């Protein structure tokens, strides 16, 4: 191994396994590496505990310096878990190896924190391994948060052609092909057990003796590729890997990483290059590496284009609608007001109108009109501010470019009306009504006992989640209470009758196996969430590629919203430009005159922000991240000493109740400190 990372180890000394075999050693060691997914980790551990009943199991959690109180949660709720708390994010491979070296089980299971296992998953898997001594590793059937089968449950080695087919989309075009989809082995049935080549790191069960033979995870891989490399070495060591179809787990995916990000593309394909350099030789290695380099640029380009379209399609449609409206108004006004269809010069449509559109869309953007596209208030404010800006700019235009003021006002009114109508149409397509802001509430049912249902309803209320609660479904076939609208055996009928969109399962009352069976049976068109026992969170995921959905009673920070993030950055840029322009005057007021200019430059390029938290970000682990601040909420107070609790409280209130006026006020009252050096 590399130099061992700094870690804090708790719960390891003199802690027996949950149940002990005659030799005093566990049969299975479960290892979960966690990074900032506290709620999913909590749910995963509850499911692991249930699956470990009547088995000799030890459980490790290796935390990679999470800042979401994951460590405290494990210490409080799962005191017999063997916890390793790293002081830095050492990556997936290093963290797993830390636990493997301390593990005592005959079998090692690497398990993701964003998973839920069935109650008999461990027993079935261990029995299979015992019945197949040639098996070195085992993976299982995985479904996502909507009950959809995950194809990465079974995979083949990424040979140059296999990797090329995946990278350039041939495997997706021909999902059942033995030629083009060997990466996900699409030609093998997901409902049958098969010998496969690659196991998924989300659930990777291996014999400890095999790991002793072939070695641990390669720490060259920080994230991605390490499961492929280890699977390859298991087979090269004379063992077999299996896909086991007789048990299922939920793998929410995307909770620790965003698969639609450029970072994912870069890290994943660079991991493939590391794999090729390690295991391929000669021309095969060169071809593979070349194909992966192409794939990085190809997939990065697709990701950029896709992300651009997701954000830009609505502004582009708005621009086309306003342009068409202005052309129509120009023609009508020229004919009715001046009786001359050629009254306006061609420059009006090629210069003036694009200028007006860019201003209207910019003010709409900065007013949050694209963060909340169906918020009519933001739409009106955006157009109102834009029209004021256009009126101000109008006076600076040359005389030959000053079009009719009446056209500007008509364009503002016509553009606003057109976008209002267009958004009403989009709103109808999405929510079934044309009342902007009146979202279609999901029809929700809760499957659980009367006690748990009331607890879930309280959580939903506290989290301020707007749902149309249809009622509670009993987890038992026989029930006497009038509190239920039916029992779990009638779930599919009740979902159909009441047009249910979302189902919340109470894991205290329903087994994970039953939940997964219902998810698969009802299909991916529904939203599913699970309430772990005694938890303050309701967990689900509507896509395998995005972060999961959480209903929690955590504090909502104003500074974390997209609009306020953008406004804060815009304010930093504007303030820096104004300070630079006024620097001949401001320079006499500030201390640290050279640092003042350095701070302006650092803020312009995004390294710093004019107002941030007081103290290091590390001391504010529960607050949304900000760039290093030149000023802080403490500066206007001008106290010589402030105790740490007060500092933390001021930082907390700044993040919770943030608005741009706060920053302006702090900057205005703390001008002398603008040249502060950190």
XYZ file of C-alpha atoms in Angstrom:
678
model
C 0.000 0.000 0.000
C 0.917 3.659 -0.303
C 1.637 5.758 2.766
C -1.295 5.206 5.049
C -3.686 8.144 5.342
C -4.293 9.899 8.621
C -7.315 8.300 10.219
C -9.293 8.093 13.405
C -10.321 4.562 14.280
C -13.231 3.959 16.627
C -15.287 0.934 17.664
C -12.480 -1.443 16.643
C -10.881 -2.478 19.877
C -12.438 -5.404 21.688
C -15.612 -5.282 19.618
C -16.947 -8.725 18.772
C -18.939 -9.511 15.674
C -22.697 -9.281 15.931
C -22.791 -13.024 16.525
C -19.763 -15.197 16.916
C -18.926 -18.549 15.434
C -17.080 -21.176 17.477
C -13.724 -19.894 16.264
C -14.616 -16.379 17.399
C -14.233 -14.988 13.896
C -16.922 -13.584 11.601
C -17.944 -15.365 8.454
C -18.536 -12.131 6.506
C -16.953 -8.670 6.653
C -19.115 -5.921 5.132
C -17.193 -2.781 4.138
C -18.912 0.479 3.247
C -16.938 3.526 2.102
C -18.855 6.737 2.716
C -18.467 10.303 1.486
C -21.152 12.867 2.336
C -24.211 10.624 1.944
C -25.303 10.378 5.579
C -28.978 9.597 4.974
C -28.272 6.900 2.404
C -25.591 5.399 4.641
C -28.077 5.248 7.509
C -30.581 3.383 5.342
C -27.900 1.034 4.006
C -26.756 0.145 7.528
C -30.300 -0.594 8.685
C -30.699 -3.002 5.757
C -27.286 -4.583 6.451
C -28.243 -5.184 10.074
C -31.401 -6.996 9.013
C -29.519 -9.098 6.481
C -26.889 -9.953 9.109
C -29.378 -11.531 11.523
C -28.339 -15.068 12.500
C -25.051 -14.703 10.590
C -21.502 -14.096 11.797
C -20.974 -10.618 10.357
C -18.730 -7.664 11.127
C -19.473 -4.262 9.597
C -16.942 -1.585 8.679
C -17.677 2.004 7.667
C -14.753 3.971 6.273
C -15.572 7.670 6.084
C -13.556 9.773 3.650
C -13.655 13.057 5.563
C -17.379 13.734 5.107
C -18.681 17.112 6.260
C -22.333 16.089 6.699
C -22.064 14.544 10.194
C -21.897 11.006 8.810
C -19.346 9.986 11.453
C -21.451 11.321 14.311
C -24.520 9.538 12.927
C -22.693 6.172 12.814
C -21.295 6.633 16.308
C -24.714 7.489 17.703
C -26.976 5.021 15.891
C -24.646 2.103 15.094
C -22.185 1.860 17.994
C -21.017 -1.665 17.132
C -19.985 -0.722 13.584
C -16.212 -0.675 13.162
C -15.684 2.913 12.108
C -12.603 4.317 10.391
C -12.754 8.105 10.029
C -10.168 9.440 7.594
C -8.918 13.010 7.831
C -8.957 13.384 4.051
C -10.712 11.887 1.035
C -8.311 9.080 0.164
C -10.484 7.591 -2.586
C -12.443 4.372 -2.947
C -9.541 1.926 -3.275
C -7.440 3.172 -0.359
C -10.461 3.369 1.939
C -11.596 -0.173 1.152
C -8.079 -1.506 1.621
C -7.903 0.104 5.066
C -10.865 -1.986 6.173
C -9.869 -5.156 4.289
C -6.553 -5.211 6.161
C -8.464 -5.155 9.467
C -11.220 -7.560 8.380
C -11.473 -11.048 9.867
C -14.218 -12.586 7.745
C -13.866 -15.534 5.401
C -15.668 -13.379 2.847
C -15.296 -9.673 2.088
C -18.238 -7.643 0.769
C -17.590 -4.191 -0.677
C -20.934 -2.383 -0.516
C -21.872 1.132 -1.613
C -23.570 3.411 0.929
C -26.408 4.198 -1.514
C -27.730 0.636 -1.490
C -30.444 -1.417 0.219
C -30.035 -5.191 0.520
C -32.750 -7.783 1.031
C -33.089 -9.556 4.357
C -31.720 -12.836 2.954
C -29.180 -11.393 0.501
C -26.118 -12.286 2.579
C -27.346 -15.796 3.373
C -28.152 -16.591 -0.268
C -24.854 -15.207 -1.527
C -22.762 -17.065 1.042
C -24.606 -20.318 0.328
C -23.891 -19.887 -3.390
C -20.204 -19.272 -2.728
C -20.025 -22.349 -0.507
C -21.680 -24.445 -3.227
C -19.282 -23.113 -5.898
C -15.726 -23.330 -4.592
C -14.403 -22.126 -7.960
C -16.139 -18.758 -7.405
C -13.743 -16.015 -6.417
C -16.213 -13.159 -6.657
C -19.955 -12.565 -6.813
C -22.224 -9.718 -7.936
C -26.011 -9.504 -7.675
C -29.008 -8.124 -9.547
C -29.269 -4.371 -8.958
C -32.228 -2.078 -9.522
C -32.321 1.704 -9.309
C -34.623 3.866 -7.195
C -37.509 3.295 -9.605
C -37.191 -0.457 -9.753
C -35.409 -0.491 -13.124
C -32.711 -3.102 -13.726
C -29.193 -1.681 -13.788
C -27.207 -3.181 -16.684
C -23.886 -2.737 -14.854
C -24.964 -5.645 -12.622
C -23.158 -7.872 -15.154
C -20.257 -6.727 -17.267
C -17.486 -7.920 -19.544
C -13.872 -6.778 -19.755
C -13.318 -3.513 -21.647
C -11.190 -4.815 -24.497
C -10.340 -2.128 -27.104
C -13.398 -2.939 -29.240
C -15.718 -3.377 -26.230
C -14.595 -0.035 -24.807
C -14.950 1.631 -28.206
C -18.505 0.290 -28.586
C -19.475 1.622 -25.174
C -17.776 4.998 -25.525
C -19.331 5.784 -28.900
C -22.812 4.478 -28.126
C -22.882 1.279 -30.186
C -23.749 -0.775 -27.099
C -26.782 1.432 -26.514
C -27.895 1.144 -30.134
C -27.590 -2.658 -30.064
C -28.324 -3.628 -26.426
C -28.785 -7.367 -27.101
C -25.794 -7.753 -29.407
C -22.992 -10.163 -28.531
C -20.695 -8.049 -30.692
C -21.493 -4.479 -29.663
C -22.704 -4.878 -26.072
C -20.195 -7.127 -24.407
C -19.568 -4.416 -21.816
C -22.979 -4.915 -20.175
C -23.455 -8.463 -21.506
C -26.881 -7.482 -22.815
C -27.321 -10.867 -24.469
C -27.391 -12.619 -21.050
C -30.692 -12.809 -19.169
C -30.867 -10.602 -16.081
C -33.055 -13.228 -14.395
C -30.549 -16.073 -14.604
C -27.251 -16.647 -12.860
C -24.242 -16.435 -15.187
C -20.497 -16.561 -15.110
C -19.297 -13.031 -15.899
C -16.011 -11.184 -16.143
C -16.502 -7.975 -14.154
C -18.217 -7.368 -10.810
C -19.700 -4.038 -9.791
C -17.983 -2.185 -6.962
C -21.424 -1.364 -5.566
C -21.765 -4.989 -4.391
C -18.602 -7.028 -4.683
C -18.466 -10.240 -2.607
C -15.093 -12.034 -2.585
C -13.308 -14.761 -0.706
C -10.660 -13.380 1.631
C -8.362 -16.189 0.533
C -8.664 -15.028 -3.077
C -7.793 -11.460 -2.089
C -4.771 -12.780 -0.216
C -3.786 -14.493 -3.466
C -4.402 -11.736 -6.038
C -3.933 -8.649 -3.881
C -6.196 -5.830 -2.726
C -7.643 -2.977 -4.746
C -5.109 -1.078 -6.837
C -4.742 2.335 -5.216
C -3.696 3.904 -8.508
C -7.439 4.088 -9.182
C -8.958 6.901 -7.103
C -12.529 6.192 -8.236
C -13.850 3.983 -11.074
C -11.965 1.147 -12.726
C -10.731 -0.468 -9.532
C -13.560 -3.036 -9.641
C -12.686 -3.938 -13.249
C -9.014 -4.306 -12.354
C -9.691 -6.501 -9.319
C -12.219 -8.630 -11.238
C -9.610 -9.145 -13.970
C -7.001 -10.261 -11.419
C -9.478 -12.649 -9.741
C -9.994 -14.467 -13.047
C -6.287 -14.390 -13.915
C -5.713 -16.069 -10.551
C -7.706 -19.103 -11.728
C -11.048 -18.187 -10.144
C -14.479 -17.370 -11.579
C -16.776 -14.388 -11.155
C -20.541 -14.823 -11.092
C -23.621 -12.687 -11.575
C -26.131 -14.030 -9.034
C -29.758 -13.392 -10.033
C -31.516 -14.920 -7.008
C -31.315 -11.797 -4.853
C -31.780 -8.098 -5.569
C -30.462 -4.885 -4.092
C -31.412 -1.254 -4.668
C -28.517 0.871 -5.891
C -29.669 4.449 -6.085
C -26.567 5.536 -8.004
C -25.482 9.082 -8.534
C -25.609 9.856 -4.813
C -21.833 10.188 -4.509
C -21.156 11.245 -8.112
C -22.975 13.019 -10.901
C -22.758 10.885 -14.038
C -23.806 13.806 -16.229
C -20.771 15.848 -15.221
C -17.537 16.497 -17.086
C -15.639 15.297 -14.025
C -17.283 11.861 -14.312
C -16.315 11.604 -17.988
C -12.735 12.574 -17.245
C -12.253 10.330 -14.200
C -14.012 7.276 -15.686
C -12.160 7.182 -18.992
C -8.815 8.009 -17.411
C -9.413 5.002 -15.156
C -9.875 2.927 -18.305
C -6.525 4.215 -19.570
C -4.845 3.197 -16.302
C -6.378 -0.267 -16.708
C -5.082 -0.544 -20.281
C -1.553 0.534 -19.382
C -1.501 -2.039 -16.601
C -2.918 -5.082 -18.414
C -2.528 -4.572 -22.174
C 0.656 -4.732 -24.162
C 1.783 -3.718 -27.622
C -0.693 -2.636 -30.278
C -3.739 -3.526 -28.189
C -2.656 -1.086 -25.469
C -1.971 1.680 -28.000
C -5.346 1.206 -29.712
C -7.194 1.147 -26.388
C -5.512 4.278 -25.051
C -6.082 6.127 -28.322
C -9.761 5.107 -28.321
C -10.154 6.240 -24.694
C -8.543 9.601 -25.447
C -11.012 10.045 -28.293
C -13.828 8.948 -26.000
C -12.900 11.575 -23.401
C -13.235 14.386 -25.932
C -16.284 12.838 -27.605
C -18.200 12.233 -24.376
C -17.068 15.550 -22.899
C -18.377 17.289 -26.012
C -21.693 15.449 -25.746
C -21.946 16.304 -22.051
C -21.223 19.986 -22.671
C -23.719 20.097 -25.520
C -26.372 18.258 -23.501
C -25.882 20.482 -20.452
C -25.986 23.563 -22.674
C -29.258 22.484 -24.267
C -30.844 21.763 -20.886
C -30.086 25.288 -19.721
C -30.343 27.214 -22.989
C -33.376 25.786 -24.779
C -35.903 27.967 -22.953
C -33.961 31.253 -23.386
C -33.466 30.390 -27.078
C -37.193 29.766 -27.520
C -37.911 33.020 -25.654
C -35.538 34.897 -27.957
C -37.228 33.519 -31.078
C -40.695 34.397 -29.760
C -39.693 37.961 -28.853
C -37.916 38.379 -32.196
C -41.033 37.263 -34.062
C -43.198 39.540 -31.893
C -40.943 42.536 -32.589
C -41.001 41.841 -36.330
C -44.816 41.696 -36.262
C -45.087 44.908 -34.206
C -42.617 46.684 -36.463
C -44.659 45.830 -39.536
C -47.971 46.819 -37.918
C -46.626 50.061 -36.424
C -44.889 51.134 -39.628
C -48.096 50.649 -41.636
C -50.605 52.061 -39.156
C -48.536 54.905 -37.682
C -46.500 56.022 -40.676
C -48.250 54.358 -43.666
C -44.807 53.247 -44.789
C -43.859 49.542 -44.570
C -40.186 50.495 -45.091
C -40.165 53.194 -42.421
C -37.728 51.302 -40.167
C -34.224 50.658 -41.438
C -32.974 47.017 -41.685
C -30.667 47.841 -38.747
C -33.702 47.800 -36.476
C -34.081 44.024 -36.832
C -30.363 43.257 -37.066
C -29.107 45.512 -34.254
C -31.834 47.056 -32.090
C -34.030 43.993 -31.637
C -31.133 41.616 -30.762
C -29.889 44.248 -28.279
C -33.326 44.557 -26.663
C -33.743 40.774 -26.527
C -30.345 40.291 -24.877
C -31.222 42.892 -22.221
C -34.683 41.462 -21.519
C -33.357 37.899 -21.270
C -30.436 38.996 -19.069
C -32.668 40.769 -16.576
C -35.058 37.821 -16.664
C -32.117 35.503 -15.954
C -30.823 37.548 -13.010
C -34.332 37.819 -11.575
C -34.546 34.020 -11.429
C -36.935 33.715 -14.345
C -35.170 30.586 -15.572
C -34.677 29.069 -12.126
C -38.464 29.180 -11.676
C -39.778 29.428 -15.247
C -43.427 29.235 -14.159
C -43.132 32.034 -11.599
C -45.076 34.868 -13.245
C -43.759 37.387 -10.712
C -40.168 36.794 -11.810
C -41.248 37.043 -15.456
C -42.899 40.424 -14.913
C -39.998 41.796 -12.855
C -37.486 40.626 -15.430
C -39.278 42.408 -18.262
C -39.876 45.537 -16.146
C -36.196 45.856 -15.202
C -35.148 45.046 -18.750
C -37.367 47.781 -20.156
C -35.869 50.299 -17.710
C -32.353 49.270 -18.784
C -33.317 49.589 -22.470
C -34.736 53.053 -21.763
C -31.424 54.040 -20.155
C -29.369 52.592 -23.017
C -31.641 54.232 -25.591
C -30.302 57.698 -24.847
C -26.729 56.624 -25.591
C -27.496 55.189 -29.037
C -26.705 57.199 -32.200
C -29.699 59.004 -33.633
C -30.018 56.623 -36.587
C -30.304 53.657 -34.175
C -32.963 55.191 -31.935
C -36.151 53.409 -32.923
C -39.582 54.411 -31.713
C -40.011 54.388 -27.916
C -43.516 53.163 -28.543
C -42.093 50.023 -30.159
C -39.985 49.356 -27.072
C -43.039 49.576 -24.815
C -45.162 47.537 -27.225
C -42.352 44.995 -27.500
C -42.083 44.724 -23.723
C -45.828 44.192 -23.354
C -46.071 41.866 -26.365
C -43.001 39.875 -25.339
C -44.258 39.505 -21.774
C -47.686 38.385 -22.980
C -46.186 35.941 -25.502
C -43.874 34.338 -22.956
C -46.722 34.178 -20.448
C -48.878 32.281 -22.961
C -45.991 30.000 -23.948
C -45.233 29.166 -20.311
C -48.908 28.501 -19.650
C -48.833 25.953 -22.484
C -45.687 24.313 -21.112
C -47.252 24.293 -17.669
C -50.314 22.497 -19.020
C -48.176 19.853 -20.732
C -46.225 19.234 -17.542
C -48.766 19.714 -14.766
C -52.144 19.395 -16.435
C -53.296 22.963 -15.785
C -52.549 26.457 -17.098
C -52.364 28.176 -13.728
C -48.741 29.226 -13.497
C -47.347 28.337 -10.100
C -50.135 25.865 -9.332
C -48.116 22.669 -9.605
C -49.826 19.343 -9.979
C -49.449 17.655 -6.625
C -48.357 14.053 -6.707
C -50.935 11.589 -5.411
C -49.166 9.903 -2.531
C -49.840 6.776 -0.494
C -47.963 5.548 2.554
C -47.497 1.811 3.041
C -46.987 1.111 6.728
C -48.534 0.816 10.136
C -50.758 3.507 11.560
C -47.973 4.671 13.906
C -45.328 4.883 11.190
C -47.741 6.547 8.790
C -48.389 9.351 11.275
C -44.626 9.768 11.778
C -44.087 9.966 7.999
C -46.871 12.512 7.611
C -45.219 14.637 10.307
C -41.887 14.430 8.455
C -43.525 15.458 5.175
C -45.201 18.396 6.903
C -41.980 19.528 8.599
C -40.058 19.267 5.318
C -42.780 21.428 3.688
C -43.290 18.924 0.861
C -46.495 19.566 -1.079
C -48.215 16.233 -1.795
C -51.791 15.059 -2.145
C -51.993 12.309 0.456
C -54.528 9.699 -0.633
C -54.198 7.575 2.488
C -52.353 4.782 4.257
C -52.116 1.162 3.101
C -51.811 -1.537 5.733
C -48.706 -3.741 5.562
C -50.818 -6.662 6.782
C -53.399 -8.564 4.760
C -55.860 -8.428 7.647
C -56.600 -5.081 9.290
C -59.410 -3.650 11.363
C -58.640 0.054 11.549
C -60.566 2.586 9.494
C -57.273 4.452 9.114
C -56.352 2.326 6.073
C -57.680 2.517 2.527
C -56.633 -1.062 1.837
C -53.878 -3.607 2.421
C -50.587 -4.278 0.713
C -52.003 -7.183 -1.298
C -54.226 -4.622 -3.045
C -51.424 -2.141 -3.712
C -51.469 -2.409 -7.507
C -55.273 -1.974 -7.573
C -55.152 1.011 -5.207
C -52.389 2.646 -7.245
C -54.539 2.280 -10.363
C -57.838 3.422 -8.777
C -56.386 6.552 -7.141
C -53.871 7.334 -9.904
C -51.020 7.237 -7.398
C -47.743 8.854 -8.490
C -45.642 8.297 -5.389
C -45.396 5.489 -2.850
C -43.597 5.737 0.491
C -42.689 2.422 2.135
C -42.058 2.241 5.888
C -39.136 -0.157 6.261
C -40.034 -0.797 9.895
C -43.188 -2.590 8.734
C -42.238 -3.950 5.290
C -39.265 -6.054 4.306
C -36.746 -4.765 1.786
C -37.481 -7.832 -0.321
C -41.188 -6.954 -0.481
C -40.407 -3.314 -1.304
C -38.178 -4.317 -4.221
C -40.740 -6.783 -5.527
C -43.393 -4.068 -5.552
C -41.046 -1.576 -7.218
C -40.355 -4.051 -9.998
C -44.020 -5.024 -10.289
C -45.416 -1.482 -10.453
C -42.711 -0.302 -12.836
C -40.460 2.764 -13.243
C -43.323 5.172 -13.997
C -43.916 5.634 -10.247
C -41.787 7.391 -7.654
C -40.698 5.233 -4.715
C -39.304 6.298 -1.375
C -38.322 4.428 1.761
C -38.432 5.614 5.370
C -35.716 3.913 7.428
C -36.749 3.015 10.953
C -36.311 5.830 13.487
C -34.913 8.065 10.745
C -35.722 11.715 10.040
C -35.360 11.237 6.296
C -37.471 9.846 3.480
C -35.214 8.539 0.745
C -35.682 7.837 -2.943
C -34.243 8.476 -6.382
C -36.036 9.092 -9.661
C -32.992 8.577 -11.887
C -29.890 6.438 -11.798
C -27.823 9.401 -13.036
C -28.865 12.085 -10.585
C -28.711 12.670 -6.903
C -31.522 11.093 -4.951
C -34.588 12.775 -3.530
C -34.557 13.503 0.177
C -37.397 14.717 2.353
C -35.635 15.820 5.545
C -36.218 18.395 8.236
C -32.761 19.906 7.751
C -32.319 23.693 7.644
C -32.646 25.238 4.178
C -29.917 27.791 3.453
C -30.842 30.748 1.265
C -27.260 31.066 0.061
C -27.399 27.552 -1.408
C -30.100 28.410 -3.968
C -29.018 28.652 -7.591
C -30.316 32.197 -7.945
C -28.519 33.511 -4.868
C -25.310 31.723 -5.863
C -25.476 33.432 -9.230
C -26.454 36.793 -7.742
C -23.592 36.617 -5.270
C -21.119 35.925 -8.066
C -22.616 38.709 -10.172
C -22.365 41.089 -7.218
C -18.709 40.127 -6.732
C -17.945 40.917 -10.366
C -19.857 44.209 -10.360
C -18.325 45.307 -7.034
C -14.820 44.484 -8.258
C -15.317 46.523 -11.442
C -16.769 49.494 -9.530
C -13.971 49.379 -6.940
C -11.366 49.245 -9.706
C -12.909 52.242 -11.474
C -13.129 54.175 -8.193
C -9.762 52.951 -6.925
C -8.082 56.391 -7.265
C -10.476 57.564 -4.534
C -11.046 54.357 -2.527
C -7.311 53.682 -2.216
C -7.009 56.479 0.354
C -9.573 54.787 2.598
C -8.319 51.183 2.662
C -5.530 49.599 4.652
C -3.185 47.389 2.647
C -3.279 49.274 -0.623
C -1.445 46.706 -2.781
C -3.475 43.860 -1.322
C -6.609 45.823 -2.234
C -5.803 45.431 -5.933
C -4.845 41.779 -5.397
C -8.231 41.187 -3.782
C -10.023 42.840 -6.708
C -8.213 40.551 -9.155
C -8.757 37.417 -7.012
C -12.483 38.156 -6.800
C -12.780 38.858 -10.524
C -11.329 35.439 -11.411
C -13.423 33.651 -8.774
C -10.751 32.676 -6.269
C -12.270 34.796 -3.524
C -15.577 36.434 -2.661
C -15.953 39.869 -1.098
C -18.025 38.483 1.783
C -17.659 34.958 3.141
C -17.645 33.101 6.432
C -15.475 34.179 9.320
C -12.754 31.600 9.849
C -11.896 28.548 7.773
C -14.562 26.673 5.781
C -13.553 23.534 7.665
C -14.946 25.005 10.892
C -18.297 25.523 9.173
C -18.867 21.937 8.082
C -22.654 22.207 8.111
C -22.806 25.340 5.954
C -22.878 25.534 2.149
C -19.405 26.040 0.738
C -18.225 29.514 -0.234
C -15.010 30.895 -1.646
C -12.598 32.431 0.835
C -14.079 35.734 1.988
C -12.189 39.012 2.204
C -14.825 40.298 4.611
C -17.220 38.441 6.901
C -20.449 39.106 8.832
C -18.302 40.016 11.854
C -16.580 43.004 10.241
C -19.395 45.561 10.684
C -19.633 44.655 14.394
C -16.079 45.862 15.125
C -15.604 43.884 18.344
C -12.097 43.039 19.500
C -12.970 39.500 20.532
C -15.930 37.267 19.772
C -16.370 33.782 21.223
C -16.567 30.789 18.807
C -20.293 30.061 19.386
C -21.157 33.638 18.396
C -18.959 33.395 15.310
C -20.637 30.146 14.274
C -24.068 31.651 14.866
C -23.306 34.728 12.737
C -21.970 32.518 9.936
C -25.076 30.349 10.200
C -27.463 33.314 10.006
C -25.541 34.786 7.058
C -25.974 31.535 5.090
C -29.551 30.915 6.188
C -30.952 34.403 5.503
C -28.598 35.539 2.730
C -29.554 38.232 0.267
C -27.277 40.453 -1.896
C -28.141 43.527 0.182
C -26.288 41.893 3.086
C -23.064 41.829 1.096
C -23.466 45.457 -0.010
C -24.086 46.529 3.587
C -21.036 44.642 4.892
C -18.809 46.054 2.116
C -20.075 49.622 2.708
C -19.476 49.429 6.469
C -16.066 47.745 6.117
C -14.394 49.716 3.315
C -11.180 50.087 5.332
C -10.770 46.287 5.394
C -11.016 45.754 1.608
C -7.237 45.473 1.465
C -7.130 42.771 4.109
C -4.560 40.044 3.557
C -5.357 36.421 4.436
